[in-house]
CSV table of C-alpha atoms in Angstrom, one decimal:
chain,number,residue,atom,x,y,z
A,1,MET,CA,-0.1,-8.2,88.0
A,2,THR,CA,0.8,-5.1,85.0
A,3,ALA,CA,0.2,-6.7,81.9
A,4,VAL,CA,3.4,-5.5,79.5
A,5,GLN,CA,2.9,-3.4,76.3
A,6,PRO,CA,5.5,-4.2,73.7
A,7,SER,CA,7.3,-1.4,72.0
A,8,THR,CA,7.4,-0.6,68.7
A,9,ASP,CA,10.2,1.5,68.7
A,10,LEU,CA,12.9,-1.0,67.8
A,11,LEU,CA,10.6,-2.6,64.5
A,12,PRO,CA,11.5,-1.7,61.4
A,13,ARG,CA,9.4,0.6,59.6
A,14,THR,CA,7.2,-1.0,57.3
A,15,ASP,CA,5.5,1.7,55.1
A,16,PRO,CA,4.6,1.2,51.6
A,17,PRO,CA,7.0,2.0,48.6
A,18,LEU,CA,6.5,5.6,47.1
A,19,PRO,CA,5.3,5.1,43.8
A,20,ALA,CA,7.8,5.7,41.7
A,21,VAL,CA,7.8,8.8,39.3
A,22,PRO,CA,8.0,7.9,35.3
A,23,ASP,CA,10.8,9.5,33.3
A,24,PRO,CA,9.6,12.5,31.8
A,25,ALA,CA,10.2,11.2,28.8
A,26,GLN,CA,8.1,8.4,29.4
A,27,ARG,CA,5.3,10.8,30.4
A,28,THR,CA,5.7,12.4,27.3
A,29,ALA,CA,5.3,9.6,24.9
A,30,VAL,CA,2.1,8.3,26.6
A,31,SER,CA,0.4,11.9,26.8
A,32,VAL,CA,1.8,12.3,22.9
A,33,ALA,CA,0.2,8.9,22.0
A,34,SER,CA,-2.9,9.2,23.6
A,35,VAL,CA,-3.6,12.6,22.0
A,36,ILE,CA,-2.8,11.9,18.4
A,37,GLY,CA,-4.1,7.7,18.9
A,38,ARG,CA,-7.5,8.9,20.0
A,39,GLN,CA,-7.9,11.2,17.1
A,40,VAL,CA,-7.1,8.5,15.0
A,41,PHE,CA,-9.1,5.8,16.9
A,42,ASP,CA,-12.0,8.4,16.1
A,43,VAL,CA,-11.5,8.3,12.6
A,44,LEU,CA,-11.1,4.7,12.5
A,45,ALA,CA,-14.5,4.3,14.2
A,46,GLY,CA,-15.9,6.7,12.1
A,47,ARG,CA,-17.1,9.3,14.8
A,48,SER,CA,-14.4,12.1,13.2
A,49,GLY,CA,-13.8,12.9,9.8
A,50,ALA,CA,-9.9,12.4,8.9
A,51,GLY,CA,-9.2,16.4,8.3
A,52,ASN,CA,-9.2,16.8,12.2
A,53,VAL,CA,-6.1,14.6,12.4
A,54,ARG,CA,-4.4,15.2,9.1
A,55,GLU,CA,-1.9,18.0,10.2
A,56,HIS,CA,-0.5,14.6,12.6
A,57,LEU,CA,0.0,12.2,9.7
A,58,THR,CA,2.3,12.1,6.8
A,59,ALA,CA,0.6,11.6,3.3
A,60,THR,CA,1.0,7.6,3.1
A,61,VAL,CA,-0.6,7.6,6.5
A,62,PHE,CA,-3.1,9.4,5.8
A,63,GLY,CA,-4.5,8.1,2.4
A,64,ASN,CA,-4.1,4.6,4.0
A,65,LEU,CA,-6.6,5.9,7.0
A,66,LEU,CA,-9.0,6.7,4.3
A,67,GLY,CA,-9.4,3.6,3.4
A,68,LEU,CA,-9.8,1.8,6.9
A,69,ARG,CA,-12.5,1.3,9.1
A,70,LEU,CA,-12.5,-0.9,12.3
A,71,ARG,CA,-15.9,-3.5,12.1
A,72,GLY,CA,-18.1,-2.5,15.1
A,73,ALA,CA,-15.9,0.3,16.0
A,74,ASP,CA,-19.2,2.7,15.6
A,75,GLN,CA,-21.1,1.0,18.8
A,76,PRO,CA,-20.9,3.6,21.8
A,77,GLN,CA,-19.2,1.3,24.0
A,78,TYR,CA,-16.5,0.4,21.6
A,79,ARG,CA,-13.6,3.0,23.1
A,80,LEU,CA,-10.2,3.1,23.7
A,81,ARG,CA,-9.4,1.4,26.9
A,82,SER,CA,-5.8,2.1,27.7
A,83,VAL,CA,-2.4,3.4,25.6
A,84,HIS,CA,1.2,1.7,26.0
A,85,ALA,CA,3.7,4.0,24.8
A,86,CYS,CA,7.8,4.1,24.5
A,87,ALA,CA,9.8,6.7,24.1
A,88,VAL,CA,12.4,5.9,21.0
A,89,GLY,CA,15.4,8.2,21.4
A,90,ASP,CA,14.1,11.9,21.6
A,91,SER,CA,12.0,12.3,18.3
A,92,ALA,CA,10.1,8.9,18.2
A,93,VAL,CA,7.5,7.3,20.1
A,94,GLU,CA,6.0,3.8,19.1
A,95,ALA,CA,3.0,2.7,20.9
A,96,CYS,CA,-0.2,0.3,20.9
A,97,LEU,CA,-3.8,1.4,21.9
A,98,VAL,CA,-5.7,-1.5,23.2
A,99,VAL,CA,-9.6,-0.6,22.0
A,100,GLY,CA,-12.8,-2.7,22.0
A,101,ALA,CA,-15.9,-3.4,23.9
A,102,HIS,CA,-16.5,-7.1,24.3
A,103,ARG,CA,-13.7,-8.0,21.4
A,104,VAL,CA,-10.4,-6.0,21.8
A,105,ARG,CA,-8.2,-4.9,19.3
A,106,ALA,CA,-5.2,-3.0,19.1
A,107,LEU,CA,-3.4,-0.3,16.8
A,108,ALA,CA,0.0,0.4,16.3
A,109,LEU,CA,1.5,3.2,15.4
A,110,ARG,CA,4.7,5.5,15.1
A,111,LEU,CA,5.3,9.2,16.3
A,112,GLU,CA,8.2,11.2,15.2
A,113,ARG,CA,9.1,14.6,15.7
A,114,ARG,CA,9.0,16.9,13.0
A,115,ALA,CA,10.0,20.8,13.8
A,116,GLU,CA,7.1,21.8,16.6
A,117,ARG,CA,5.2,19.0,15.6
A,118,TRP,CA,4.3,15.1,16.6
A,119,VAL,CA,3.4,13.2,13.2
A,120,CYS,CA,2.1,9.2,12.9
A,121,THR,CA,4.7,8.2,10.2
A,122,ARG,CA,3.5,4.4,10.9
A,123,LEU,CA,0.0,3.0,11.5
A,124,PHE,CA,-1.2,-0.9,11.9
A,125,PRO,CA,-4.4,-2.2,12.8
A,126,ILE,CA,-3.7,-5.4,14.5
A,127,GLU,CA,-6.8,-7.0,13.1
A,128,ARG,CA,-7.4,-9.5,10.0
A,129,ASN,CA,-10.8,-8.2,9.6
A,130,ALA,CA,-10.1,-4.4,10.5
A,131,ILE,CA,-9.5,-3.3,6.7
């Protein structure tokens, strides 16, 4: 007696679905928020001077940034963990940066496109003891 091999020709394909390609505006939102957010975080952590990011901040945000420091952020393991951003129209991005090591904190910011530059118009360290 000969063993019969089942045919797989009639079975539906079960290839894994292709990953969704993010909307170009969403990719831009994340990349803009990542670059400027990292610079702002480095200032808050005391790793960089505020002058390095000044061109991307409004005068109000720059003044507020000078008075802010994240406690414990000067530790080497304290780093930017993730960036979540959303394009709001064609000329604004709202983002949340998750930072930390053992203790996780967040920074929320709003970026607006002004002429040829992205500018941070709002910055919120989300922690009561951050200041």
